[in-house]
């Protein structure tokens, strides 16, 4: 298959055995398919089309699904797509993604023509998820020195890479001209760069690695490289993970968990005053994402985290549910079972992760799971009359 080819999909709708909501599997369980990273735009603004990754021709490439027509068009071709980091532009005209850890490309969704925006220098490797500002005029990304780089295909390599102290740099790239500038550089594994929505001066990033070994997970820096600062000083036995900006830019939210405890805490960081506030308790979810204004959150129940060194100290029971959280009520409810394995699959640590997020109208949850075979895409409707649990 090649760019422009169309795939007709047969959906399968079932009722969740515990909540009764409709859960629609969009992609076939015999073909590896997954969604992009949970804070990257994947739906068109009207919710009618969905960006996803599929292995229909032997490579993991991007497709755009017309949900009502059950038809997906292939947007990219060949090997090397970073199928987690790609995103749709705010005007729904373009896909941006990185290929072969080397080239940032823009795909015109009308013509499928590709434009090279930026090329990573030969001595560096493009790593992880690259994230645009609200106007989609520029993005921030991480480059790792090629001399330090190894493909991070499993969790043992993930742990080992942290101890290497790789030379990393946080950069910004102009999406029109391709001009780049280094914002911050250090001999420390850096990841998850994210512009604060509607404030290009502020960039969040993380110190990556086993959560119980990093000095402090979350950091911020001004776009000009000044004022590098910690978001939170970790308490004894505390790990923090999966931070994201609320899409309206009001706060940075993240998950905190303590050694020896099953539950976790949702935190919110106010960038204006530098205050961290505990929002509410939650079940043992891994990823967390909000709707536009942060009034609703969704998380994916998980098991013992694999991205810590002391797994015995952080052992928890596996939780197979998707949860929604009402911040005003400080209460949550089960949406549906995701039942994914969380296993490393096809040399990917991420492809079986649910990475849930809301549809544009907040009526349903998009997630990935391998519960029916290979990883696939699902949409679970929100319950009409949810059973709230007070946090």
mmCIF file of C-alpha atoms in Angstrom:
data_model
loop_
_atom_site.group_PDB
_atom_site.id
_atom_site.type_symbol
_atom_site.label_atom_id
_atom_site.label_comp_id
_atom_site.label_asym_id
_atom_site.label_seq_id
_atom_site.Cartn_x
_atom_site.Cartn_y
_atom_site.Cartn_z
ATOM 1 C CA UNK A 1 0.000 0.000 0.000
ATOM 2 C CA UNK A 2 1.050 3.608 -0.486
ATOM 3 C CA UNK A 3 0.023 7.112 0.381
ATOM 4 C CA UNK A 4 -3.525 7.810 -0.697
ATOM 5 C CA UNK A 5 -4.659 4.207 -0.450
ATOM 6 C CA UNK A 6 -7.950 3.713 1.358
ATOM 7 C CA UNK A 7 -8.847 1.079 3.922
ATOM 8 C CA UNK A 8 -12.442 0.183 4.697
ATOM 9 C CA UNK A 9 -12.834 -0.633 8.382
ATOM 10 C CA UNK A 10 -15.476 -2.788 9.991
ATOM 11 C CA UNK A 11 -16.297 -1.550 13.493
ATOM 12 C CA UNK A 12 -17.312 -3.833 16.308
ATOM 13 C CA UNK A 13 -19.611 -2.459 19.016
ATOM 14 C CA UNK A 14 -19.977 -4.195 22.366
ATOM 15 C CA UNK A 15 -21.331 -3.304 25.786
ATOM 16 C CA UNK A 16 -18.897 -3.019 28.633
ATOM 17 C CA UNK A 17 -19.662 -5.872 31.053
ATOM 18 C CA UNK A 18 -19.371 -3.649 34.143
ATOM 19 C CA UNK A 19 -20.759 -0.234 33.129
ATOM 20 C CA UNK A 20 -22.932 -1.132 30.151
ATOM 21 C CA UNK A 21 -21.618 1.645 27.908
ATOM 22 C CA UNK A 22 -21.035 1.084 24.207
ATOM 23 C CA UNK A 23 -17.403 0.419 23.331
ATOM 24 C CA UNK A 24 -16.527 0.567 19.637
ATOM 25 C CA UNK A 25 -13.436 -1.123 18.261
ATOM 26 C CA UNK A 26 -12.468 0.899 15.206
ATOM 27 C CA UNK A 27 -9.575 -1.180 13.855
ATOM 28 C CA UNK A 28 -9.142 -4.924 13.194
ATOM 29 C CA UNK A 29 -7.478 -6.923 16.001
ATOM 30 C CA UNK A 30 -5.209 -8.760 13.549
ATOM 31 C CA UNK A 31 -3.531 -5.490 12.417
ATOM 32 C CA UNK A 32 -1.402 -3.464 14.826
ATOM 33 C CA UNK A 33 -3.003 -0.032 15.241
ATOM 34 C CA UNK A 34 -2.621 2.573 17.956
ATOM 35 C CA UNK A 35 -3.363 6.178 18.776
ATOM 36 C CA UNK A 36 -0.790 8.973 19.070
ATOM 37 C CA UNK A 37 0.432 10.304 22.414
ATOM 38 C CA UNK A 38 -2.423 11.376 24.652
ATOM 39 C CA UNK A 39 -1.814 15.156 24.601
ATOM 40 C CA UNK A 40 -1.181 15.368 20.844
ATOM 41 C CA UNK A 41 -4.128 16.453 18.665
ATOM 42 C CA UNK A 42 -5.678 13.462 16.871
ATOM 43 C CA UNK A 43 -9.292 14.500 16.129
ATOM 44 C CA UNK A 44 -10.279 17.144 13.624
ATOM 45 C CA UNK A 45 -12.027 20.069 15.277
ATOM 46 C CA UNK A 46 -15.517 18.772 14.489
ATOM 47 C CA UNK A 47 -14.665 15.273 15.716
ATOM 48 C CA UNK A 48 -15.452 13.683 12.361
ATOM 49 C CA UNK A 49 -11.952 12.415 11.533
ATOM 50 C CA UNK A 50 -9.296 10.679 13.592
ATOM 51 C CA UNK A 51 -5.534 10.403 13.130
ATOM 52 C CA UNK A 52 -4.083 7.004 14.032
ATOM 53 C CA UNK A 53 -1.225 4.656 13.225
ATOM 54 C CA UNK A 54 -1.683 1.328 11.462
ATOM 55 C CA UNK A 55 0.446 -1.505 10.124
ATOM 56 C CA UNK A 56 -1.685 -2.388 7.126
ATOM 57 C CA UNK A 57 1.269 -2.754 4.738
ATOM 58 C CA UNK A 58 4.052 -3.957 7.041
ATOM 59 C CA UNK A 59 5.105 -0.504 8.266
ATOM 60 C CA UNK A 60 3.615 1.607 11.036
ATOM 61 C CA UNK A 61 2.248 4.602 9.124
ATOM 62 C CA UNK A 62 -0.267 7.375 9.722
ATOM 63 C CA UNK A 63 -3.884 7.168 8.575
ATOM 64 C CA UNK A 64 -6.803 9.585 8.781
ATOM 65 C CA UNK A 65 -10.114 7.899 9.522
ATOM 66 C CA UNK A 66 -13.424 9.358 8.357
ATOM 67 C CA UNK A 67 -15.396 7.979 11.291
ATOM 68 C CA UNK A 68 -18.867 8.116 9.714
ATOM 69 C CA UNK A 69 -17.684 6.495 6.460
ATOM 70 C CA UNK A 70 -15.552 3.825 8.191
ATOM 71 C CA UNK A 71 -12.796 4.711 5.731
ATOM 72 C CA UNK A 72 -9.149 5.526 6.452
ATOM 73 C CA UNK A 73 -6.745 7.141 4.008
ATOM 74 C CA UNK A 74 -3.012 6.428 4.249
ATOM 75 C CA UNK A 75 -1.040 9.630 4.886
ATOM 76 C CA UNK A 76 2.567 8.358 5.072
ATOM 77 C CA UNK A 77 4.519 5.420 3.696
ATOM 78 C CA UNK A 78 7.708 3.465 4.283
ATOM 79 C CA UNK A 79 9.553 2.632 7.479
ATOM 80 C CA UNK A 80 10.611 4.978 10.252
ATOM 81 C CA UNK A 81 7.510 6.970 11.221
ATOM 82 C CA UNK A 82 7.387 8.090 14.850
ATOM 83 C CA UNK A 83 3.748 7.115 15.140
ATOM 84 C CA UNK A 84 3.325 8.376 18.699
ATOM 85 C CA UNK A 85 4.546 11.949 18.282
ATOM 86 C CA UNK A 86 2.592 13.088 15.207
ATOM 87 C CA UNK A 87 -0.239 15.595 15.479
ATOM 88 C CA UNK A 88 -2.836 17.473 13.438
ATOM 89 C CA UNK A 89 -2.490 21.228 13.026
ATOM 90 C CA UNK A 90 -5.147 23.445 14.668
ATOM 91 C CA UNK A 91 -6.635 24.288 11.249
ATOM 92 C CA UNK A 92 -6.934 20.574 10.330
ATOM 93 C CA UNK A 93 -4.891 21.103 7.178
ATOM 94 C CA UNK A 94 -1.640 19.334 8.084
ATOM 95 C CA UNK A 95 -0.025 16.411 9.852
ATOM 96 C CA UNK A 96 3.373 16.957 11.448
ATOM 97 C CA UNK A 97 5.570 13.983 12.323
ATOM 98 C CA UNK A 98 9.210 12.882 12.610
ATOM 99 C CA UNK A 99 10.644 10.179 10.337
ATOM 100 C CA UNK A 100 13.690 8.006 11.019
ATOM 101 C CA UNK A 101 14.520 10.099 14.101
ATOM 102 C CA UNK A 102 15.958 12.578 11.606
ATOM 103 C CA UNK A 103 13.396 14.561 9.601
ATOM 104 C CA UNK A 104 10.441 16.673 10.726
ATOM 105 C CA UNK A 105 7.838 16.537 7.954
ATOM 106 C CA UNK A 106 4.565 18.302 7.199
ATOM 107 C CA UNK A 107 1.901 16.400 5.233
ATOM 108 C CA UNK A 108 -0.785 18.430 3.440
ATOM 109 C CA UNK A 109 -3.997 16.530 4.235
ATOM 110 C CA UNK A 110 -5.664 17.611 0.972
ATOM 111 C CA UNK A 111 -2.869 16.749 -1.476
ATOM 112 C CA UNK A 112 -0.739 14.400 0.737
ATOM 113 C CA UNK A 113 2.320 16.331 -0.446
ATOM 114 C CA UNK A 114 5.167 16.287 2.089
ATOM 115 C CA UNK A 115 7.434 19.167 3.017
ATOM 116 C CA UNK A 116 10.650 18.791 4.974
ATOM 117 C CA UNK A 117 10.455 21.327 7.788
ATOM 118 C CA UNK A 118 13.643 20.533 9.698
ATOM 119 C CA UNK A 119 16.439 17.989 9.592
ATOM 120 C CA UNK A 120 18.208 16.832 12.761
ATOM 121 C CA UNK A 121 21.997 17.373 12.465
ATOM 122 C CA UNK A 122 24.021 14.230 11.749
ATOM 123 C CA UNK A 123 25.545 14.137 15.241
ATOM 124 C CA UNK A 124 22.147 14.130 16.928
ATOM 125 C CA UNK A 125 18.997 11.968 17.037
ATOM 126 C CA UNK A 126 15.435 13.270 17.234
ATOM 127 C CA UNK A 127 13.809 11.723 20.300
ATOM 128 C CA UNK A 128 10.295 11.382 21.674
ATOM 129 C CA UNK A 129 7.253 13.584 21.242
ATOM 130 C CA UNK A 130 7.668 17.028 19.635
ATOM 131 C CA UNK A 131 4.915 19.479 20.573
ATOM 132 C CA UNK A 132 3.702 22.652 18.861
ATOM 133 C CA UNK A 133 2.622 25.930 20.421
ATOM 134 C CA UNK A 134 -1.046 26.901 20.315
ATOM 135 C CA UNK A 135 -0.697 28.792 17.027
ATOM 136 C CA UNK A 136 1.278 25.914 15.463
ATOM 137 C CA UNK A 137 3.967 28.302 14.275
ATOM 138 C CA UNK A 138 6.781 26.460 16.078
ATOM 139 C CA UNK A 139 7.414 23.403 18.204
ATOM 140 C CA UNK A 140 9.740 22.138 20.900
ATOM 141 C CA UNK A 141 11.595 18.827 20.723
ATOM 142 C CA UNK A 142 14.452 16.849 22.233
ATOM 143 C CA UNK A 143 17.649 15.816 20.470
ATOM 144 C CA UNK A 144 20.074 13.287 21.961
ATOM 145 C CA UNK A 145 23.735 13.057 20.966
ATOM 146 C CA UNK A 146 24.122 10.257 18.423
ATOM 147 C CA UNK A 147 27.185 8.973 20.308
ATOM 148 C CA UNK A 148 24.958 8.328 23.360
ATOM 149 C CA UNK A 149 21.875 7.049 21.547
ATOM 150 C CA UNK A 150 20.497 3.492 21.663
ATOM 151 C CA UNK A 151 16.974 2.476 20.543
ATOM 152 C CA UNK A 152 14.842 2.325 23.678
ATOM 153 C CA UNK A 153 12.994 -0.865 22.768
ATOM 154 C CA UNK A 154 12.416 -2.348 26.212
ATOM 155 C CA UNK A 155 12.323 -1.366 29.868
ATOM 156 C CA UNK A 156 15.783 -2.744 30.705
ATOM 157 C CA UNK A 157 17.314 -0.451 28.080
ATOM 158 C CA UNK A 158 15.168 2.364 29.493
ATOM 159 C CA UNK A 159 16.713 1.839 32.937
ATOM 160 C CA UNK A 160 20.259 1.508 31.587
ATOM 161 C CA UNK A 161 19.952 4.617 29.440
ATOM 162 C CA UNK A 162 19.149 6.749 32.478
ATOM 163 C CA UNK A 163 22.472 5.832 34.122
ATOM 164 C CA UNK A 164 24.387 6.790 30.975
ATOM 165 C CA UNK A 165 23.536 10.458 31.468
ATOM 166 C CA UNK A 166 23.103 11.147 27.734
ATOM 167 C CA UNK A 167 23.870 14.546 26.265
ATOM 168 C CA UNK A 168 20.447 16.035 25.478
ATOM 169 C CA UNK A 169 19.206 19.353 24.232
ATOM 170 C CA UNK A 170 15.788 20.973 24.177
ATOM 171 C CA UNK A 171 15.237 23.004 21.016
ATOM 172 C CA UNK A 172 12.579 24.991 19.228
ATOM 173 C CA UNK A 173 11.894 24.852 15.505
ATOM 174 C CA UNK A 174 10.087 27.421 13.359
ATOM 175 C CA UNK A 175 7.497 25.452 11.371
ATOM 176 C CA UNK A 176 7.650 27.784 8.383
ATOM 177 C CA UNK A 177 11.359 28.408 7.998
ATOM 178 C CA UNK A 178 12.838 25.376 9.758
ATOM 179 C CA UNK A 179 15.113 27.670 11.754
ATOM 180 C CA UNK A 180 16.067 26.117 15.094
ATOM 181 C CA UNK A 181 17.586 27.274 18.365
ATOM 182 C CA UNK A 182 18.708 25.379 21.475
ATOM 183 C CA UNK A 183 16.750 26.389 24.566
ATOM 184 C CA UNK A 184 18.465 24.158 27.139
ATOM 185 C CA UNK A 185 21.167 21.468 27.120
ATOM 186 C CA UNK A 186 22.586 19.156 29.779
ATOM 187 C CA UNK A 187 24.115 15.725 30.374
ATOM 188 C CA UNK A 188 20.835 14.365 31.620
ATOM 189 C CA UNK A 189 18.092 12.424 29.898
ATOM 190 C CA UNK A 190 15.477 15.005 28.891
ATOM 191 C CA UNK A 191 11.972 14.322 27.585
ATOM 192 C CA UNK A 192 8.363 15.488 27.235
ATOM 193 C CA UNK A 193 8.884 19.080 26.045
ATOM 194 C CA UNK A 194 5.574 20.979 25.991
ATOM 195 C CA UNK A 195 4.797 24.628 25.339
ATOM 196 C CA UNK A 196 2.379 26.133 27.814
ATOM 197 C CA UNK A 197 -0.806 26.675 25.764
ATOM 198 C CA UNK A 198 -1.272 30.325 24.777
ATOM 199 C CA UNK A 199 2.054 31.293 26.388
ATOM 200 C CA UNK A 200 5.048 30.659 24.155
ATOM 201 C CA UNK A 201 7.437 31.990 26.800
ATOM 202 C CA UNK A 202 7.042 28.919 29.024
ATOM 203 C CA UNK A 203 8.204 25.402 28.153
ATOM 204 C CA UNK A 204 7.829 22.385 30.428
ATOM 205 C CA UNK A 205 10.125 19.374 30.128
ATOM 206 C CA UNK A 206 11.119 16.410 32.254
ATOM 207 C CA UNK A 207 14.141 14.576 33.577
ATOM 208 C CA UNK A 208 13.417 11.131 32.159
ATOM 209 C CA UNK A 209 14.263 7.766 33.710
ATOM 210 C CA UNK A 210 13.039 5.471 36.495
ATOM 211 C CA UNK A 211 10.662 7.654 38.467
ATOM 212 C CA UNK A 212 12.165 6.724 41.828
ATOM 213 C CA UNK A 213 15.704 7.648 40.702
ATOM 214 C CA UNK A 214 15.325 11.000 38.928
ATOM 215 C CA UNK A 215 16.192 14.055 41.006
ATOM 216 C CA UNK A 216 12.965 15.819 40.093
ATOM 217 C CA UNK A 217 10.702 14.783 37.237
ATOM 218 C CA UNK A 218 9.184 18.053 36.031
ATOM 219 C CA UNK A 219 10.936 21.280 35.080
ATOM 220 C CA UNK A 220 10.202 24.541 33.333
ATOM 221 C CA UNK A 221 12.318 26.977 31.347
ATOM 222 C CA UNK A 222 11.661 30.242 29.556
ATOM 223 C CA UNK A 223 11.785 29.944 25.776
ATOM 224 C CA UNK A 224 14.957 32.049 25.721
ATOM 225 C CA UNK A 225 16.680 29.479 27.966
ATOM 226 C CA UNK A 226 16.496 31.509 31.171
ATOM 227 C CA UNK A 227 14.949 30.654 34.537
ATOM 228 C CA UNK A 228 15.281 26.865 34.603
ATOM 229 C CA UNK A 229 13.209 25.774 37.596
ATOM 230 C CA UNK A 230 11.727 22.698 39.252
ATOM 231 C CA UNK A 231 7.986 22.213 39.238
ATOM 232 C CA UNK A 232 8.090 20.086 42.390
ATOM 233 C CA UNK A 233 10.601 18.848 44.928
ATOM 234 C CA UNK A 234 9.839 15.152 45.401
ATOM 235 C CA UNK A 235 8.887 14.017 48.885
ATOM 236 C CA UNK A 236 10.530 10.918 50.385
ATOM 237 C CA UNK A 237 9.372 7.869 48.400
ATOM 238 C CA UNK A 238 7.407 10.019 45.944
ATOM 239 C CA UNK A 239 7.391 9.555 42.170
ATOM 240 C CA UNK A 240 5.710 11.855 39.650
ATOM 241 C CA UNK A 241 4.750 11.076 36.089
ATOM 242 C CA UNK A 242 2.744 11.819 32.947
ATOM 243 C CA UNK A 243 2.504 15.567 33.320
ATOM 244 C CA UNK A 244 0.479 17.556 30.788
ATOM 245 C CA UNK A 245 -0.782 21.080 30.315
ATOM 246 C CA UNK A 246 -4.524 21.559 30.639
ATOM 247 C CA UNK A 247 -5.363 22.611 27.055
ATOM 248 C CA UNK A 248 -6.559 26.070 28.134
ATOM 249 C CA UNK A 249 -3.100 26.687 29.630
ATOM 250 C CA UNK A 250 -4.354 27.220 33.179
ATOM 251 C CA UNK A 251 -2.207 24.613 34.923
ATOM 252 C CA UNK A 252 0.182 21.699 34.560
ATOM 253 C CA UNK A 253 -1.335 18.505 35.926
ATOM 254 C CA UNK A 254 0.429 15.279 36.849
ATOM 255 C CA UNK A 255 0.225 12.011 38.770
ATOM 256 C CA UNK A 256 1.994 11.511 42.110
ATOM 257 C CA UNK A 257 2.400 8.189 43.874
ATOM 258 C CA UNK A 258 4.188 7.012 47.008
ATOM 259 C CA UNK A 259 6.199 3.892 47.704
ATOM 260 C CA UNK A 260 4.084 1.190 49.341
ATOM 261 C CA UNK A 261 0.722 2.783 48.520
ATOM 262 C CA UNK A 262 -1.902 1.559 46.055
ATOM 263 C CA UNK A 263 -3.647 4.851 45.327
ATOM 264 C CA UNK A 264 -2.294 7.939 43.632
ATOM 265 C CA UNK A 265 -2.877 11.687 43.783
ATOM 266 C CA UNK A 266 -3.763 14.129 41.012
ATOM 267 C CA UNK A 267 -1.798 17.353 41.362
ATOM 268 C CA UNK A 268 -2.109 20.718 39.670
ATOM 269 C CA UNK A 269 0.729 23.246 39.329
ATOM 270 C CA UNK A 270 -0.069 26.927 38.842
ATOM 271 C CA UNK A 271 2.737 28.416 36.713
ATOM 272 C CA UNK A 272 1.861 31.974 37.704
ATOM 273 C CA UNK A 273 2.434 31.530 41.429
ATOM 274 C CA UNK A 274 4.484 28.322 41.451
ATOM 275 C CA UNK A 275 2.106 26.486 43.796
ATOM 276 C CA UNK A 276 1.431 22.724 43.633
ATOM 277 C CA UNK A 277 -2.043 21.735 44.802
ATOM 278 C CA UNK A 278 -3.371 18.243 45.476
ATOM 279 C CA UNK A 279 -6.583 18.078 43.443
ATOM 280 C CA UNK A 280 -7.959 14.699 44.487
ATOM 281 C CA UNK A 281 -7.099 11.084 45.188
ATOM 282 C CA UNK A 282 -7.502 8.534 42.434
ATOM 283 C CA UNK A 283 -7.122 4.818 41.712
ATOM 284 C CA UNK A 284 -3.766 3.568 40.406
ATOM 285 C CA UNK A 285 -3.919 5.164 36.967
ATOM 286 C CA UNK A 286 -0.849 5.624 34.798
ATOM 287 C CA UNK A 287 -1.729 8.266 32.196
ATOM 288 C CA UNK A 288 -3.995 11.217 32.839
ATOM 289 C CA UNK A 289 -5.510 13.763 30.450
ATOM 290 C CA UNK A 290 -8.160 16.484 30.744
ATOM 291 C CA UNK A 291 -10.796 18.114 28.622
ATOM 292 C CA UNK A 292 -10.156 21.688 27.440
ATOM 293 C CA UNK A 293 -10.724 23.506 30.731
ATOM 294 C CA UNK A 294 -9.590 20.766 33.114
ATOM 295 C CA UNK A 295 -13.028 20.181 34.628
ATOM 296 C CA UNK A 296 -12.976 16.519 33.560
ATOM 297 C CA UNK A 297 -10.044 14.116 33.588
ATOM 298 C CA UNK A 298 -9.573 10.592 32.281
ATOM 299 C CA UNK A 299 -7.057 8.012 33.473
ATOM 300 C CA UNK A 300 -6.100 4.416 32.692
ATOM 301 C CA UNK A 301 -5.874 1.987 35.581
ATOM 302 C CA UNK A 302 -2.564 0.123 35.614
ATOM 303 C CA UNK A 303 -0.447 -2.317 37.571
ATOM 304 C CA UNK A 304 2.995 -2.188 39.150
ATOM 305 C CA UNK A 305 4.917 0.523 37.269
ATOM 306 C CA UNK A 306 7.751 -0.742 35.061
ATOM 307 C CA UNK A 307 9.476 2.630 34.947
ATOM 308 C CA UNK A 308 10.807 2.473 38.507
ATOM 309 C CA UNK A 309 13.895 0.700 39.830
ATOM 310 C CA UNK A 310 12.375 -0.627 43.057
ATOM 311 C CA UNK A 311 9.405 -2.521 41.619
ATOM 312 C CA UNK A 312 8.935 -4.471 44.863
ATOM 313 C CA UNK A 313 8.453 -1.220 46.769
ATOM 314 C CA UNK A 314 5.856 0.028 44.294
ATOM 315 C CA UNK A 315 3.924 -3.225 43.745
ATOM 316 C CA UNK A 316 0.211 -2.608 43.217
ATOM 317 C CA UNK A 317 -2.768 -4.656 42.044
ATOM 318 C CA UNK A 318 -3.578 -4.439 38.351
ATOM 319 C CA UNK A 319 -6.520 -2.154 37.595
ATOM 320 C CA UNK A 320 -8.188 -2.741 34.178
ATOM 321 C CA UNK A 321 -10.540 0.278 34.104
ATOM 322 C CA UNK A 322 -10.742 3.649 32.428
ATOM 323 C CA UNK A 323 -11.772 6.255 34.998
ATOM 324 C CA UNK A 324 -13.278 9.717 34.586
ATOM 325 C CA UNK A 325 -12.747 12.363 37.265
ATOM 326 C CA UNK A 326 -15.046 15.294 38.026
ATOM 327 C CA UNK A 327 -12.740 17.893 39.554
ATOM 328 C CA UNK A 328 -15.493 20.092 41.044
ATOM 329 C CA UNK A 329 -17.126 17.124 42.777
ATOM 330 C CA UNK A 330 -13.766 15.559 43.716
ATOM 331 C CA UNK A 331 -15.300 12.261 42.630
ATOM 332 C CA UNK A 332 -14.679 9.686 39.938
ATOM 333 C CA UNK A 333 -16.419 6.851 38.136
ATOM 334 C CA UNK A 334 -15.619 3.888 35.930
ATOM 335 C CA UNK A 335 -16.145 4.425 32.218
ATOM 336 C CA UNK A 336 -15.236 1.009 30.813
ATOM 337 C CA UNK A 337 -12.643 -1.745 30.977
ATOM 338 C CA UNK A 338 -9.544 -1.271 28.835
ATOM 339 C CA UNK A 339 -8.101 -4.711 29.744
ATOM 340 C CA UNK A 340 -4.812 -4.060 27.976
ATOM 341 C CA UNK A 341 -1.730 -6.127 28.796
ATOM 342 C CA UNK A 342 0.744 -3.211 29.074
ATOM 343 C CA UNK A 343 3.247 -5.578 27.422
ATOM 344 C CA UNK A 344 6.173 -4.548 25.267
ATOM 345 C CA UNK A 345 5.113 -5.494 21.745
ATOM 346 C CA UNK A 346 6.988 -5.356 18.426
ATOM 347 C CA UNK A 347 9.934 -3.568 20.071
ATOM 348 C CA UNK A 348 7.649 -0.842 21.414
ATOM 349 C CA UNK A 349 7.250 0.012 25.098
ATOM 350 C CA UNK A 350 4.223 2.208 24.358
ATOM 351 C CA UNK A 351 1.980 0.536 21.787
ATOM 352 C CA UNK A 352 -0.177 -1.395 24.280
ATOM 353 C CA UNK A 353 -0.636 1.607 26.601
ATOM 354 C CA UNK A 354 -4.212 2.987 26.585
ATOM 355 C CA UNK A 355 -3.166 6.690 26.483
ATOM 356 C CA UNK A 356 -6.818 7.783 26.925
ATOM 357 C CA UNK A 357 -8.227 11.193 26.023
ATOM 358 C CA UNK A 358 -11.621 12.756 25.410
ATOM 359 C CA UNK A 359 -13.333 13.187 22.083
ATOM 360 C CA UNK A 360 -13.734 16.904 21.209
ATOM 361 C CA UNK A 361 -17.274 17.038 22.671
ATOM 362 C CA UNK A 362 -16.308 15.178 25.901
ATOM 363 C CA UNK A 363 -18.899 12.490 25.137
ATOM 364 C CA UNK A 364 -16.504 9.549 24.809
ATOM 365 C CA UNK A 365 -12.976 8.301 25.486
ATOM 366 C CA UNK A 366 -10.439 7.271 22.845
ATOM 367 C CA UNK A 367 -7.885 4.633 23.874
ATOM 368 C CA UNK A 368 -5.648 1.820 22.634
ATOM 369 C CA UNK A 369 -5.705 -1.762 23.913
ATOM 370 C CA UNK A 370 -4.553 -5.245 22.917
ATOM 371 C CA UNK A 371 -7.426 -6.973 24.704
ATOM 372 C CA UNK A 372 -8.741 -8.551 21.476
ATOM 373 C CA UNK A 373 -5.411 -9.484 19.894
ATOM 374 C CA UNK A 374 -2.911 -7.001 18.534
ATOM 375 C CA UNK A 375 -3.160 -3.361 19.679
ATOM 376 C CA UNK A 376 -6.274 -1.621 18.331
ATOM 377 C CA UNK A 377 -8.203 1.646 18.693
ATOM 378 C CA UNK A 378 -11.369 1.920 20.762
ATOM 379 C CA UNK A 379 -13.903 4.579 21.680
ATOM 380 C CA UNK A 380 -15.918 4.141 24.879
ATOM 381 C CA UNK A 381 -19.006 6.269 25.451
ATOM 382 C CA UNK A 382 -19.283 8.149 28.727
ATOM 383 C CA UNK A 383 -21.929 6.658 31.055
ATOM 384 C CA UNK A 384 -25.289 8.469 31.033
ATOM 385 C CA UNK A 385 -25.737 7.968 34.787
ATOM 386 C CA UNK A 386 -22.294 7.336 36.241
ATOM 387 C CA UNK A 387 -21.764 5.771 39.646
ATOM 388 C CA UNK A 388 -19.591 8.320 41.447
ATOM 389 C CA UNK A 389 -17.054 7.419 44.093
ATOM 390 C CA UNK A 390 -15.911 10.243 46.342
ATOM 391 C CA UNK A 391 -12.150 10.558 46.319
#
